Amino acid sequence: MKVDGTMWGLAFLWGAFLGLLYFGGLWLTVKTALDKRRPGRWLAISAIVRLATVLSGFWIVLRMDPAAFFFTLAGFFLVRIALTRILGPESKGPHHATHP
């Protein structure tokens, strides 16, 4: 089995790109949904387009190198974590949510 660090690095970057498309698109969709005439349709179309794009991107990597798929997933979820911290609520901690 040949270890190809370059391929895995590119797979990680590809996953990060897919993560930016998916989670960045989700953020934009939710942010602009209420301004749309039919927000439900906007959310549904966005979900379909985002899922189709990301699943196609994952499929490409999986067909090329199954081991690289895991690096793609790592990049994808790392972007999710980063965007959650960057774009998340201002106040974080146990007192952020209002509980009785």
Short mmCIF file of N, CA and C in Angstrom, two decimals:
data_model
loop_
_atom_site.label_atom_id
_atom_site.label_comp_id
_atom_site.label_asym_id
_atom_site.label_seq_id
_atom_site.Cartn_x
_atom_site.Cartn_y
_atom_site.Cartn_z
N MET A 1 0.84 -1.18 0.00
CA MET A 1 0.00 0.00 0.00
C MET A 1 0.88 1.25 0.00
N LYS A 2 0.69 2.10 -0.95
CA LYS A 2 1.50 3.30 -1.09
C LYS A 2 0.83 4.47 -0.33
N VAL A 3 1.61 5.14 0.49
CA VAL A 3 1.11 6.30 1.22
C VAL A 3 1.39 7.53 0.38
N ASP A 4 0.35 8.23 0.04
CA ASP A 4 0.50 9.39 -0.82
C ASP A 4 0.04 10.64 -0.05
N GLY A 5 1.00 11.28 0.60
CA GLY A 5 0.69 12.46 1.40
C GLY A 5 0.13 13.61 0.59
N THR A 6 0.60 13.76 -0.64
CA THR A 6 0.10 14.84 -1.49
C THR A 6 -1.38 14.63 -1.80
N MET A 7 -1.75 13.41 -2.13
CA MET A 7 -3.15 13.11 -2.43
C MET A 7 -4.02 13.34 -1.21
N TRP A 8 -3.53 12.93 -0.05
CA TRP A 8 -4.31 13.11 1.17
C TRP A 8 -4.42 14.58 1.54
N GLY A 9 -3.37 15.34 1.32
CA GLY A 9 -3.42 16.79 1.57
C GLY A 9 -4.42 17.48 0.66
N LEU A 10 -4.40 17.09 -0.62
CA LEU A 10 -5.38 17.65 -1.56
C LEU A 10 -6.79 17.23 -1.20
N ALA A 11 -6.95 16.00 -0.73
CA ALA A 11 -8.27 15.53 -0.31
C ALA A 11 -8.76 16.33 0.89
N PHE A 12 -7.86 16.65 1.82
CA PHE A 12 -8.23 17.47 2.97
C PHE A 12 -8.67 18.86 2.52
N LEU A 13 -7.92 19.47 1.61
CA LEU A 13 -8.29 20.79 1.09
C LEU A 13 -9.61 20.74 0.33
N TRP A 14 -9.82 19.67 -0.43
CA TRP A 14 -11.09 19.49 -1.15
C TRP A 14 -12.25 19.40 -0.15
N GLY A 15 -12.04 18.68 0.93
CA GLY A 15 -13.06 18.58 1.97
C GLY A 15 -13.34 19.92 2.62
N ALA A 16 -12.28 20.71 2.84
CA ALA A 16 -12.47 22.05 3.40
C ALA A 16 -13.27 22.93 2.44
N PHE A 17 -12.97 22.81 1.15
CA PHE A 17 -13.72 23.56 0.14
C PHE A 17 -15.19 23.14 0.14
N LEU A 18 -15.44 21.84 0.18
CA LEU A 18 -16.82 21.36 0.22
C LEU A 18 -17.52 21.83 1.49
N GLY A 19 -16.80 21.85 2.59
CA GLY A 19 -17.36 22.34 3.84
C GLY A 19 -17.73 23.81 3.76
N LEU A 20 -16.87 24.60 3.12
CA LEU A 20 -17.19 26.02 2.93
C LEU A 20 -18.43 26.19 2.07
N LEU A 21 -18.53 25.40 1.02
CA LEU A 21 -19.72 25.48 0.17
C LEU A 21 -20.98 25.09 0.94
N TYR A 22 -20.90 23.98 1.66
CA TYR A 22 -22.09 23.48 2.34
C TYR A 22 -22.49 24.36 3.52
N PHE A 23 -21.58 24.56 4.45
CA PHE A 23 -21.92 25.28 5.67
C PHE A 23 -22.00 26.79 5.45
N GLY A 24 -21.17 27.32 4.55
CA GLY A 24 -21.31 28.73 4.18
C GLY A 24 -22.62 28.97 3.46
N GLY A 25 -22.99 28.04 2.58
CA GLY A 25 -24.28 28.15 1.89
C GLY A 25 -25.44 28.04 2.86
N LEU A 26 -25.32 27.17 3.84
CA LEU A 26 -26.37 27.03 4.85
C LEU A 26 -26.52 28.33 5.63
N TRP A 27 -25.41 28.92 6.02
CA TRP A 27 -25.45 30.17 6.76
C TRP A 27 -26.12 31.28 5.93
N LEU A 28 -25.72 31.39 4.67
CA LEU A 28 -26.34 32.40 3.80
C LEU A 28 -27.82 32.13 3.59
N THR A 29 -28.18 30.88 3.44
CA THR A 29 -29.59 30.53 3.23
C THR A 29 -30.44 30.91 4.43
N VAL A 30 -29.99 30.54 5.61
CA VAL A 30 -30.76 30.85 6.81
C VAL A 30 -30.80 32.36 7.05
N LYS A 31 -29.71 33.03 6.78
CA LYS A 31 -29.64 34.47 6.99
C LYS A 31 -30.60 35.23 6.07
N THR A 32 -30.80 34.73 4.85
CA THR A 32 -31.64 35.45 3.89
C THR A 32 -33.02 34.86 3.70
N ALA A 33 -33.33 33.76 4.37
CA ALA A 33 -34.60 33.05 4.13
C ALA A 33 -35.82 33.92 4.41
N LEU A 34 -35.80 34.68 5.48
CA LEU A 34 -36.98 35.46 5.83
C LEU A 34 -37.22 36.64 4.89
N ASP A 35 -36.22 37.02 4.13
CA ASP A 35 -36.38 38.09 3.15
C ASP A 35 -37.01 37.60 1.85
N LYS A 36 -37.10 36.30 1.70
CA LYS A 36 -37.63 35.71 0.46
C LYS A 36 -39.16 35.65 0.51
N ARG A 37 -39.75 35.65 -0.68
CA ARG A 37 -41.21 35.58 -0.77
C ARG A 37 -41.72 34.22 -0.28
N ARG A 38 -40.98 33.18 -0.63
CA ARG A 38 -41.33 31.81 -0.20
C ARG A 38 -40.13 31.19 0.50
N PRO A 39 -39.96 31.46 1.78
CA PRO A 39 -38.77 30.97 2.47
C PRO A 39 -38.66 29.44 2.50
N GLY A 40 -39.77 28.74 2.57
CA GLY A 40 -39.72 27.28 2.59
C GLY A 40 -39.14 26.72 1.31
N ARG A 41 -39.56 27.30 0.19
CA ARG A 41 -39.03 26.86 -1.10
C ARG A 41 -37.54 27.18 -1.19
N TRP A 42 -37.15 28.36 -0.73
CA TRP A 42 -35.75 28.77 -0.73
C TRP A 42 -34.90 27.79 0.09
N LEU A 43 -35.39 27.41 1.28
CA LEU A 43 -34.65 26.47 2.12
C LEU A 43 -34.55 25.10 1.47
N ALA A 44 -35.62 24.64 0.85
CA ALA A 44 -35.62 23.32 0.21
C ALA A 44 -34.68 23.28 -0.99
N ILE A 45 -34.75 24.29 -1.84
CA ILE A 45 -33.87 24.31 -3.02
C ILE A 45 -32.41 24.41 -2.59
N SER A 46 -32.15 25.24 -1.60
CA SER A 46 -30.78 25.37 -1.11
C SER A 46 -30.27 24.04 -0.57
N ALA A 47 -31.08 23.34 0.19
CA ALA A 47 -30.67 22.06 0.76
C ALA A 47 -30.37 21.05 -0.34
N ILE A 48 -31.21 21.00 -1.35
CA ILE A 48 -31.01 20.05 -2.45
C ILE A 48 -29.72 20.37 -3.21
N VAL A 49 -29.50 21.64 -3.51
CA VAL A 49 -28.31 22.05 -4.25
C VAL A 49 -27.05 21.79 -3.43
N ARG A 50 -27.08 22.16 -2.15
CA ARG A 50 -25.92 21.95 -1.30
C ARG A 50 -25.61 20.46 -1.14
N LEU A 51 -26.64 19.65 -0.89
CA LEU A 51 -26.41 18.22 -0.74
C LEU A 51 -25.90 17.57 -2.02
N ALA A 52 -26.49 17.93 -3.15
CA ALA A 52 -26.05 17.36 -4.42
C ALA A 52 -24.59 17.71 -4.71
N THR A 53 -24.22 18.95 -4.43
CA THR A 53 -22.85 19.39 -4.66
C THR A 53 -21.87 18.64 -3.77
N VAL A 54 -22.17 18.58 -2.49
CA VAL A 54 -21.25 17.95 -1.54
C VAL A 54 -21.17 16.44 -1.76
N LEU A 55 -22.30 15.81 -1.98
CA LEU A 55 -22.27 14.36 -2.22
C LEU A 55 -21.51 14.02 -3.50
N SER A 56 -21.65 14.85 -4.52
CA SER A 56 -20.88 14.65 -5.75
C SER A 56 -19.39 14.79 -5.48
N GLY A 57 -19.03 15.80 -4.70
CA GLY A 57 -17.63 16.01 -4.35
C GLY A 57 -17.04 14.86 -3.56
N PHE A 58 -17.81 14.33 -2.62
CA PHE A 58 -17.36 13.17 -1.86
C PHE A 58 -17.25 11.94 -2.75
N TRP A 59 -18.18 11.77 -3.66
CA TRP A 59 -18.18 10.61 -4.56
C TRP A 59 -16.93 10.60 -5.45
N ILE A 60 -16.56 11.77 -5.92
CA ILE A 60 -15.36 11.88 -6.76
C ILE A 60 -14.14 11.36 -6.01
N VAL A 61 -13.98 11.80 -4.77
CA VAL A 61 -12.82 11.38 -3.98
C VAL A 61 -12.90 9.89 -3.66
N LEU A 62 -14.07 9.43 -3.31
CA LEU A 62 -14.23 8.02 -2.95
C LEU A 62 -13.89 7.11 -4.12
N ARG A 63 -14.24 7.51 -5.32
CA ARG A 63 -13.92 6.71 -6.51
C ARG A 63 -12.42 6.73 -6.83
N MET A 64 -11.75 7.84 -6.54
CA MET A 64 -10.33 7.95 -6.84
C MET A 64 -9.47 7.21 -5.83
N ASP A 65 -9.72 7.44 -4.53
CA ASP A 65 -8.89 6.86 -3.48
C ASP A 65 -9.72 6.76 -2.20
N PRO A 66 -10.21 5.57 -1.86
CA PRO A 66 -11.05 5.43 -0.67
C PRO A 66 -10.37 5.91 0.63
N ALA A 67 -9.05 5.75 0.74
CA ALA A 67 -8.36 6.22 1.94
C ALA A 67 -8.40 7.75 2.03
N ALA A 68 -8.33 8.42 0.90
CA ALA A 68 -8.36 9.88 0.89
C ALA A 68 -9.73 10.43 1.32
N PHE A 69 -10.75 9.59 1.20
CA PHE A 69 -12.10 10.00 1.59
C PHE A 69 -12.14 10.46 3.04
N PHE A 70 -11.40 9.79 3.91
CA PHE A 70 -11.40 10.14 5.32
C PHE A 70 -10.73 11.50 5.56
N PHE A 71 -9.75 11.83 4.75
CA PHE A 71 -9.13 13.15 4.85
C PHE A 71 -10.10 14.23 4.34
N THR A 72 -10.89 13.88 3.35
CA THR A 72 -11.91 14.79 2.85
C THR A 72 -12.94 15.06 3.93
N LEU A 73 -13.37 14.01 4.61
CA LEU A 73 -14.31 14.19 5.72
C LEU A 73 -13.72 15.05 6.82
N ALA A 74 -12.45 14.84 7.12
CA ALA A 74 -11.79 15.63 8.16
C ALA A 74 -11.79 17.11 7.80
N GLY A 75 -11.44 17.43 6.56
CA GLY A 75 -11.46 18.83 6.12
C GLY A 75 -12.86 19.41 6.17
N PHE A 76 -13.85 18.63 5.76
CA PHE A 76 -15.24 19.06 5.75
C PHE A 76 -15.70 19.43 7.16
N PHE A 77 -15.45 18.54 8.12
CA PHE A 77 -15.92 18.79 9.48
C PHE A 77 -15.06 19.80 10.23
N LEU A 78 -13.81 19.94 9.86
CA LEU A 78 -12.99 20.99 10.47
C LEU A 78 -13.53 22.37 10.10
N VAL A 79 -13.96 22.52 8.86
CA VAL A 79 -14.57 23.79 8.43
C VAL A 79 -15.87 24.02 9.19
N ARG A 80 -16.64 22.96 9.43
CA ARG A 80 -17.87 23.11 10.21
C ARG A 80 -17.57 23.66 11.60
N ILE A 81 -16.57 23.09 12.24
CA ILE A 81 -16.19 23.54 13.59
C ILE A 81 -15.72 24.99 13.54
N ALA A 82 -14.88 25.32 12.57
CA ALA A 82 -14.35 26.68 12.46
C ALA A 82 -15.46 27.68 12.19
N LEU A 83 -16.35 27.37 11.25
CA LEU A 83 -17.43 28.32 10.94
C LEU A 83 -18.41 28.46 12.09
N THR A 84 -18.62 27.39 12.84
CA THR A 84 -19.50 27.49 14.01
C THR A 84 -18.91 28.45 15.03
N ARG A 85 -17.61 28.39 15.21
CA ARG A 85 -16.97 29.31 16.16
C ARG A 85 -16.91 30.74 15.64
N ILE A 86 -16.69 30.89 14.34
CA ILE A 86 -16.57 32.22 13.75
C ILE A 86 -17.93 32.89 13.60
N LEU A 87 -18.92 32.15 13.10
CA LEU A 87 -20.23 32.73 12.80
C LEU A 87 -21.27 32.46 13.88
N GLY A 88 -20.89 31.77 14.94
CA GLY A 88 -21.84 31.40 15.99
C GLY A 88 -22.28 32.60 16.81
N PRO A 89 -23.09 32.34 17.82
CA PRO A 89 -23.59 33.43 18.67
C PRO A 89 -22.46 34.13 19.41
N GLU A 90 -22.70 35.38 19.72
CA GLU A 90 -21.69 36.19 20.41
C GLU A 90 -21.41 35.66 21.81
N SER A 91 -22.47 35.38 22.54
CA SER A 91 -22.33 34.93 23.92
C SER A 91 -22.32 33.42 23.97
N LYS A 92 -21.27 32.87 24.57
CA LYS A 92 -21.17 31.42 24.70
C LYS A 92 -21.03 31.09 26.18
N GLY A 93 -21.54 29.96 26.54
CA GLY A 93 -21.40 29.53 27.92
C GLY A 93 -22.71 28.98 28.44
N PRO A 94 -22.71 28.56 29.71
CA PRO A 94 -23.89 27.90 30.26
C PRO A 94 -25.09 28.84 30.42
N HIS A 95 -24.88 30.14 30.47
CA HIS A 95 -25.98 31.07 30.70
C HIS A 95 -26.52 31.69 29.43
N HIS A 96 -26.03 31.22 28.29
CA HIS A 96 -26.50 31.77 27.01
C HIS A 96 -27.95 31.42 26.75
N ALA A 97 -28.29 30.16 26.93
CA ALA A 97 -29.67 29.73 26.70
C ALA A 97 -30.48 30.01 27.97
N THR A 98 -31.73 30.37 27.77
CA THR A 98 -32.59 30.66 28.92
C THR A 98 -33.31 29.38 29.33
N HIS A 99 -32.98 28.89 30.49
CA HIS A 99 -33.62 27.70 31.02
C HIS A 99 -34.35 28.09 32.31
N PRO A 100 -35.49 27.48 32.56
CA PRO A 100 -36.22 27.79 33.82
C PRO A 100 -35.50 27.30 35.04
#
